[in-house]
JSON list of C-alpha atoms in Angstrom, two decimals:
[
{"chain": "A", "resi": 117, "resn": "UNK", "atom": "CA", "xyz": [-8.79, -12.48, 21.55]},
{"chain": "A", "resi": 118, "resn": "UNK", "atom": "CA", "xyz": [-6.87, -14.77, 19.28]},
{"chain": "A", "resi": 119, "resn": "UNK", "atom": "CA", "xyz": [-8.01, -14.70, 15.69]},
{"chain": "A", "resi": 120, "resn": "UNK", "atom": "CA", "xyz": [-9.63, -17.83, 14.22]},
{"chain": "A", "resi": 121, "resn": "UNK", "atom": "CA", "xyz": [-6.50, -18.65, 12.21]},
{"chain": "A", "resi": 122, "resn": "UNK", "atom": "CA", "xyz": [-4.35, -18.49, 15.34]},
{"chain": "A", "resi": 123, "resn": "UNK", "atom": "CA", "xyz": [-6.82, -20.70, 17.21]},
{"chain": "A", "resi": 124, "resn": "UNK", "atom": "CA", "xyz": [-6.56, -23.21, 14.34]},
{"chain": "A", "resi": 125, "resn": "UNK", "atom": "CA", "xyz": [-2.74, -22.97, 14.57]},
{"chain": "A", "resi": 126, "resn": "UNK", "atom": "CA", "xyz": [-2.50, -21.73, 10.99]},
{"chain": "A", "resi": 127, "resn": "UNK", "atom": "CA", "xyz": [-0.13, -19.12, 9.66]},
{"chain": "A", "resi": 128, "resn": "UNK", "atom": "CA", "xyz": [-1.12, -15.54, 10.29]},
{"chain": "A", "resi": 129, "resn": "UNK", "atom": "CA", "xyz": [-0.21, -12.05, 9.18]},
{"chain": "A", "resi": 130, "resn": "UNK", "atom": "CA", "xyz": [-1.53, -8.50, 9.05]},
{"chain": "A", "resi": 131, "resn": "UNK", "atom": "CA", "xyz": [-5.13, -9.64, 8.69]},
{"chain": "A", "resi": 132, "resn": "UNK", "atom": "CA", "xyz": [-4.86, -11.04, 12.20]},
{"chain": "A", "resi": 133, "resn": "UNK", "atom": "CA", "xyz": [-4.40, -7.44, 13.35]},
{"chain": "A", "resi": 134, "resn": "UNK", "atom": "CA", "xyz": [-7.59, -6.52, 11.48]},
{"chain": "A", "resi": 135, "resn": "UNK", "atom": "CA", "xyz": [-9.40, -9.19, 13.54]},
{"chain": "A", "resi": 136, "resn": "UNK", "atom": "CA", "xyz": [-7.98, -7.67, 16.73]},
{"chain": "A", "resi": 137, "resn": "UNK", "atom": "CA", "xyz": [-9.06, -4.19, 15.65]},
{"chain": "A", "resi": 138, "resn": "UNK", "atom": "CA", "xyz": [-12.53, -5.57, 14.92]},
{"chain": "A", "resi": 139, "resn": "UNK", "atom": "CA", "xyz": [-12.85, -7.01, 18.43]},
{"chain": "A", "resi": 140, "resn": "UNK", "atom": "CA", "xyz": [-11.87, -3.69, 19.99]},
{"chain": "A", "resi": 141, "resn": "UNK", "atom": "CA", "xyz": [-14.18, -1.76, 17.67]},
{"chain": "A", "resi": 142, "resn": "UNK", "atom": "CA", "xyz": [-17.08, -4.07, 18.53]},
{"chain": "A", "resi": 143, "resn": "UNK", "atom": "CA", "xyz": [-16.56, -3.74, 22.27]},
{"chain": "A", "resi": 144, "resn": "UNK", "atom": "CA", "xyz": [-16.26, 0.06, 22.07]},
{"chain": "A", "resi": 145, "resn": "UNK", "atom": "CA", "xyz": [-19.46, 0.37, 20.03]},
{"chain": "A", "resi": 146, "resn": "UNK", "atom": "CA", "xyz": [-21.56, -2.21, 21.86]},
{"chain": "A", "resi": 147, "resn": "UNK", "atom": "CA", "xyz": [-20.15, -1.75, 25.38]},
{"chain": "A", "resi": 148, "resn": "UNK", "atom": "CA", "xyz": [-20.13, -5.57, 25.58]},
{"chain": "A", "resi": 149, "resn": "UNK", "atom": "CA", "xyz": [-17.44, -8.17, 25.23]},
{"chain": "A", "resi": 150, "resn": "UNK", "atom": "CA", "xyz": [-17.46, -10.09, 22.00]},
{"chain": "A", "resi": 151, "resn": "UNK", "atom": "CA", "xyz": [-16.99, -13.34, 23.90]},
{"chain": "A", "resi": 152, "resn": "UNK", "atom": "CA", "xyz": [-17.63, -13.96, 27.58]},
{"chain": "A", "resi": 153, "resn": "UNK", "atom": "CA", "xyz": [-15.62, -16.44, 29.61]},
{"chain": "A", "resi": 154, "resn": "UNK", "atom": "CA", "xyz": [-18.37, -18.44, 31.31]},
{"chain": "A", "resi": 155, "resn": "UNK", "atom": "CA", "xyz": [-16.61, -21.70, 31.94]},
{"chain": "A", "resi": 156, "resn": "UNK", "atom": "CA", "xyz": [-13.34, -23.35, 31.14]},
{"chain": "A", "resi": 157, "resn": "UNK", "atom": "CA", "xyz": [-10.91, -21.83, 28.61]},
{"chain": "A", "resi": 158, "resn": "UNK", "atom": "CA", "xyz": [-11.59, -24.68, 26.17]},
{"chain": "A", "resi": 159, "resn": "UNK", "atom": "CA", "xyz": [-15.30, -23.77, 26.19]},
{"chain": "A", "resi": 160, "resn": "UNK", "atom": "CA", "xyz": [-14.40, -20.20, 25.24]},
{"chain": "A", "resi": 161, "resn": "UNK", "atom": "CA", "xyz": [-12.26, -21.43, 22.34]},
{"chain": "A", "resi": 162, "resn": "UNK", "atom": "CA", "xyz": [-15.10, -23.70, 21.17]},
{"chain": "A", "resi": 163, "resn": "UNK", "atom": "CA", "xyz": [-17.56, -20.81, 21.37]},
{"chain": "A", "resi": 164, "resn": "UNK", "atom": "CA", "xyz": [-15.22, -18.62, 19.33]},
{"chain": "A", "resi": 165, "resn": "UNK", "atom": "CA", "xyz": [-14.82, -21.30, 16.67]},
{"chain": "A", "resi": 166, "resn": "UNK", "atom": "CA", "xyz": [-18.59, -21.88, 16.42]},
{"chain": "A", "resi": 167, "resn": "UNK", "atom": "CA", "xyz": [-19.36, -18.15, 16.37]},
{"chain": "A", "resi": 168, "resn": "UNK", "atom": "CA", "xyz": [-20.60, -16.67, 13.09]},
{"chain": "A", "resi": 169, "resn": "UNK", "atom": "CA", "xyz": [-21.39, -12.96, 13.40]},
{"chain": "A", "resi": 170, "resn": "UNK", "atom": "CA", "xyz": [-21.50, -10.37, 16.18]},
{"chain": "A", "resi": 171, "resn": "UNK", "atom": "CA", "xyz": [-24.79, -9.21, 17.62]},
{"chain": "A", "resi": 172, "resn": "UNK", "atom": "CA", "xyz": [-25.95, -5.91, 16.09]},
{"chain": "A", "resi": 173, "resn": "UNK", "atom": "CA", "xyz": [-25.14, -2.79, 18.08]},
{"chain": "A", "resi": 174, "resn": "UNK", "atom": "CA", "xyz": [-27.94, -1.63, 20.39]},
{"chain": "A", "resi": 175, "resn": "UNK", "atom": "CA", "xyz": [-30.18, 0.85, 18.58]},
{"chain": "A", "resi": 176, "resn": "UNK", "atom": "CA", "xyz": [-30.02, 3.29, 21.49]},
{"chain": "A", "resi": 177, "resn": "UNK", "atom": "CA", "xyz": [-26.29, 3.70, 20.79]},
{"chain": "A", "resi": 178, "resn": "UNK", "atom": "CA", "xyz": [-27.27, 5.53, 17.59]},
{"chain": "A", "resi": 179, "resn": "UNK", "atom": "CA", "xyz": [-24.46, 4.22, 15.38]},
{"chain": "A", "resi": 180, "resn": "UNK", "atom": "CA", "xyz": [-25.02, 4.12, 11.62]},
{"chain": "A", "resi": 181, "resn": "UNK", "atom": "CA", "xyz": [-25.41, 0.66, 10.08]},
{"chain": "A", "resi": 182, "resn": "UNK", "atom": "CA", "xyz": [-22.06, 1.20, 8.34]},
{"chain": "A", "resi": 183, "resn": "UNK", "atom": "CA", "xyz": [-20.34, 0.85, 11.74]},
{"chain": "A", "resi": 184, "resn": "UNK", "atom": "CA", "xyz": [-21.80, -2.62, 12.15]},
{"chain": "A", "resi": 185, "resn": "UNK", "atom": "CA", "xyz": [-20.93, -3.59, 8.57]},
{"chain": "A", "resi": 186, "resn": "UNK", "atom": "CA", "xyz": [-17.36, -2.37, 9.08]},
{"chain": "A", "resi": 187, "resn": "UNK", "atom": "CA", "xyz": [-17.15, -4.40, 12.28]},
{"chain": "A", "resi": 188, "resn": "UNK", "atom": "CA", "xyz": [-18.45, -7.52, 10.54]},
{"chain": "A", "resi": 189, "resn": "UNK", "atom": "CA", "xyz": [-15.90, -7.08, 7.74]},
{"chain": "A", "resi": 190, "resn": "UNK", "atom": "CA", "xyz": [-13.07, -6.89, 10.26]},
{"chain": "A", "resi": 191, "resn": "UNK", "atom": "CA", "xyz": [-14.45, -9.92, 12.13]},
{"chain": "A", "resi": 192, "resn": "UNK", "atom": "CA", "xyz": [-14.74, -12.17, 9.08]},
{"chain": "A", "resi": 193, "resn": "UNK", "atom": "CA", "xyz": [-13.62, -15.61, 10.27]},
{"chain": "A", "resi": 194, "resn": "UNK", "atom": "CA", "xyz": [-12.14, -16.70, 6.94]},
{"chain": "A", "resi": 195, "resn": "UNK", "atom": "CA", "xyz": [-8.78, -14.94, 6.80]},
{"chain": "A", "resi": 196, "resn": "UNK", "atom": "CA", "xyz": [-8.80, -15.09, 2.98]},
{"chain": "A", "resi": 197, "resn": "UNK", "atom": "CA", "xyz": [-12.08, -13.14, 2.93]},
{"chain": "A", "resi": 198, "resn": "UNK", "atom": "CA", "xyz": [-11.10, -10.67, 5.68]},
{"chain": "A", "resi": 199, "resn": "UNK", "atom": "CA", "xyz": [-9.95, -7.31, 4.28]},
{"chain": "A", "resi": 200, "resn": "UNK", "atom": "CA", "xyz": [-6.61, -5.68, 5.01]},
{"chain": "A", "resi": 201, "resn": "UNK", "atom": "CA", "xyz": [-6.48, -2.20, 6.51]},
{"chain": "A", "resi": 202, "resn": "UNK", "atom": "CA", "xyz": [-5.58, -0.82, 3.06]},
{"chain": "A", "resi": 203, "resn": "UNK", "atom": "CA", "xyz": [-8.64, -2.52, 1.55]},
{"chain": "A", "resi": 204, "resn": "UNK", "atom": "CA", "xyz": [-10.85, -1.11, 4.30]},
{"chain": "A", "resi": 205, "resn": "UNK", "atom": "CA", "xyz": [-9.46, 2.39, 3.71]},
{"chain": "A", "resi": 206, "resn": "UNK", "atom": "CA", "xyz": [-9.99, 2.04, -0.04]},
{"chain": "A", "resi": 207, "resn": "UNK", "atom": "CA", "xyz": [-13.62, 0.92, 0.17]},
{"chain": "A", "resi": 208, "resn": "UNK", "atom": "CA", "xyz": [-15.09, 2.05, 3.49]},
{"chain": "A", "resi": 209, "resn": "UNK", "atom": "CA", "xyz": [-16.03, 5.68, 2.94]},
{"chain": "A", "resi": 210, "resn": "UNK", "atom": "CA", "xyz": [-16.59, 6.46, 6.60]},
{"chain": "A", "resi": 211, "resn": "UNK", "atom": "CA", "xyz": [-13.23, 5.01, 7.65]},
{"chain": "A", "resi": 212, "resn": "UNK", "atom": "CA", "xyz": [-11.50, 6.65, 4.72]},
{"chain": "A", "resi": 213, "resn": "UNK", "atom": "CA", "xyz": [-12.96, 10.07, 5.52]},
{"chain": "A", "resi": 214, "resn": "UNK", "atom": "CA", "xyz": [-12.03, 9.73, 9.19]},
{"chain": "A", "resi": 215, "resn": "UNK", "atom": "CA", "xyz": [-8.40, 8.90, 8.46]},
{"chain": "A", "resi": 216, "resn": "UNK", "atom": "CA", "xyz": [-8.14, 11.69, 5.87]},
{"chain": "A", "resi": 217, "resn": "UNK", "atom": "CA", "xyz": [-9.61, 14.20, 8.35]},
{"chain": "A", "resi": 218, "resn": "UNK", "atom": "CA", "xyz": [-7.18, 13.07, 11.05]},
{"chain": "A", "resi": 219, "resn": "UNK", "atom": "CA", "xyz": [-4.24, 13.33, 8.65]},
{"chain": "A", "resi": 220, "resn": "UNK", "atom": "CA", "xyz": [-5.27, 16.88, 7.78]},
{"chain": "A", "resi": 221, "resn": "UNK", "atom": "CA", "xyz": [-5.79, 17.86, 11.42]},
{"chain": "A", "resi": 222, "resn": "UNK", "atom": "CA", "xyz": [-2.36, 16.64, 12.51]},
{"chain": "A", "resi": 223, "resn": "UNK", "atom": "CA", "xyz": [-0.77, 17.84, 9.25]},
{"chain": "A", "resi": 224, "resn": "UNK", "atom": "CA", "xyz": [0.54, 14.39, 8.36]},
{"chain": "A", "resi": 225, "resn": "UNK", "atom": "CA", "xyz": [3.05, 14.88, 5.53]},
{"chain": "A", "resi": 226, "resn": "UNK", "atom": "CA", "xyz": [1.85, 11.97, 3.39]},
{"chain": "A", "resi": 227, "resn": "UNK", "atom": "CA", "xyz": [-1.51, 10.27, 3.16]},
{"chain": "A", "resi": 228, "resn": "UNK", "atom": "CA", "xyz": [-1.74, 6.65, 4.20]},
{"chain": "A", "resi": 229, "resn": "UNK", "atom": "CA", "xyz": [-5.08, 6.27, 2.43]},
{"chain": "A", "resi": 230, "resn": "UNK", "atom": "CA", "xyz": [-4.86, 4.39, -0.88]},
{"chain": "A", "resi": 231, "resn": "UNK", "atom": "CA", "xyz": [-6.42, 5.87, -4.02]},
{"chain": "A", "resi": 232, "resn": "UNK", "atom": "CA", "xyz": [-10.11, 5.29, -4.68]},
{"chain": "A", "resi": 233, "resn": "UNK", "atom": "CA", "xyz": [-9.52, 3.89, -8.15]},
{"chain": "A", "resi": 234, "resn": "UNK", "atom": "CA", "xyz": [-9.62, 0.07, -7.74]},
{"chain": "A", "resi": 235, "resn": "UNK", "atom": "CA", "xyz": [-7.64, -0.35, -10.98]},
{"chain": "A", "resi": 236, "resn": "UNK", "atom": "CA", "xyz": [-4.63, 1.34, -9.39]},
{"chain": "A", "resi": 237, "resn": "UNK", "atom": "CA", "xyz": [-2.09, -1.18, -8.10]},
{"chain": "A", "resi": 238, "resn": "UNK", "atom": "CA", "xyz": [-0.41, -0.72, -4.75]},
{"chain": "A", "resi": 239, "resn": "UNK", "atom": "CA", "xyz": [-1.56, 2.21, -2.65]},
{"chain": "A", "resi": 240, "resn": "UNK", "atom": "CA", "xyz": [0.53, 5.25, -3.36]},
{"chain": "A", "resi": 241, "resn": "UNK", "atom": "CA", "xyz": [0.55, 8.71, -1.95]},
{"chain": "A", "resi": 242, "resn": "UNK", "atom": "CA", "xyz": [2.38, 11.90, -2.78]},
{"chain": "A", "resi": 243, "resn": "UNK", "atom": "CA", "xyz": [5.68, 12.78, -1.21]},
{"chain": "A", "resi": 244, "resn": "UNK", "atom": "CA", "xyz": [5.74, 15.52, 1.39]},
{"chain": "A", "resi": 245, "resn": "UNK", "atom": "CA", "xyz": [7.20, 17.88, -1.20]},
{"chain": "A", "resi": 246, "resn": "UNK", "atom": "CA", "xyz": [4.30, 17.14, -3.57]},
{"chain": "A", "resi": 247, "resn": "UNK", "atom": "CA", "xyz": [1.95, 17.99, -0.70]},
{"chain": "A", "resi": 248, "resn": "UNK", "atom": "CA", "xyz": [3.75, 21.30, -0.29]},
{"chain": "A", "resi": 249, "resn": "UNK", "atom": "CA", "xyz": [4.91, 20.30, 3.18]},
{"chain": "A", "resi": 250, "resn": "UNK", "atom": "CA", "xyz": [8.50, 19.83, 4.29]},
{"chain": "A", "resi": 251, "resn": "UNK", "atom": "CA", "xyz": [9.44, 16.33, 5.25]},
{"chain": "A", "resi": 252, "resn": "UNK", "atom": "CA", "xyz": [10.25, 12.96, 3.79]},
{"chain": "A", "resi": 253, "resn": "UNK", "atom": "CA", "xyz": [8.37, 10.09, 2.21]},
{"chain": "A", "resi": 254, "resn": "UNK", "atom": "CA", "xyz": [7.04, 7.58, 4.71]},
{"chain": "A", "resi": 255, "resn": "UNK", "atom": "CA", "xyz": [6.58, 3.95, 3.76]},
{"chain": "A", "resi": 256, "resn": "UNK", "atom": "CA", "xyz": [4.34, 3.14, 6.70]},
{"chain": "A", "resi": 257, "resn": "UNK", "atom": "CA", "xyz": [2.90, 4.59, 9.85]},
{"chain": "A", "resi": 258, "resn": "UNK", "atom": "CA", "xyz": [4.37, 3.35, 13.08]},
{"chain": "A", "resi": 259, "resn": "UNK", "atom": "CA", "xyz": [2.43, 4.28, 16.17]},
{"chain": "A", "resi": 260, "resn": "UNK", "atom": "CA", "xyz": [4.06, 3.89, 19.55]},
{"chain": "A", "resi": 261, "resn": "UNK", "atom": "CA", "xyz": [1.84, 4.01, 22.59]},
{"chain": "A", "resi": 262, "resn": "UNK", "atom": "CA", "xyz": [3.48, 4.20, 25.97]},
{"chain": "A", "resi": 263, "resn": "UNK", "atom": "CA", "xyz": [1.77, 2.95, 29.08]},
{"chain": "A", "resi": 264, "resn": "UNK", "atom": "CA", "xyz": [1.13, 5.61, 31.68]}
]
């Protein structure tokens, strides 16, 4: 799906990716599409622009309410109010814990998770040497997925 700012032909940036992640997260948790194409493409765009909030996840799925709240944060229509991934990692305990656990499991040399202290400026993390692991300092995580 195109993010609301793209549909409005406004400038966009990394928060557009957060919107995209939110749509995928919603569909994985609900097993439903966020928007259904029922008519002409223009009708879908109009439905997306009029849309306010996703339907709650079905109770039988058993997800904690924090999953739904995380999804709603990522699907905030106002790009200025939508969090960045760093902001989500800094404030969403469940997401933060998941990324930290994954980093530990794969022995990632430097944490991508920003510090908890909101008074700290830009997210920083120790170098690989400070972690006691050989390697170098990474400025960002690049993930490459190849199609099978």
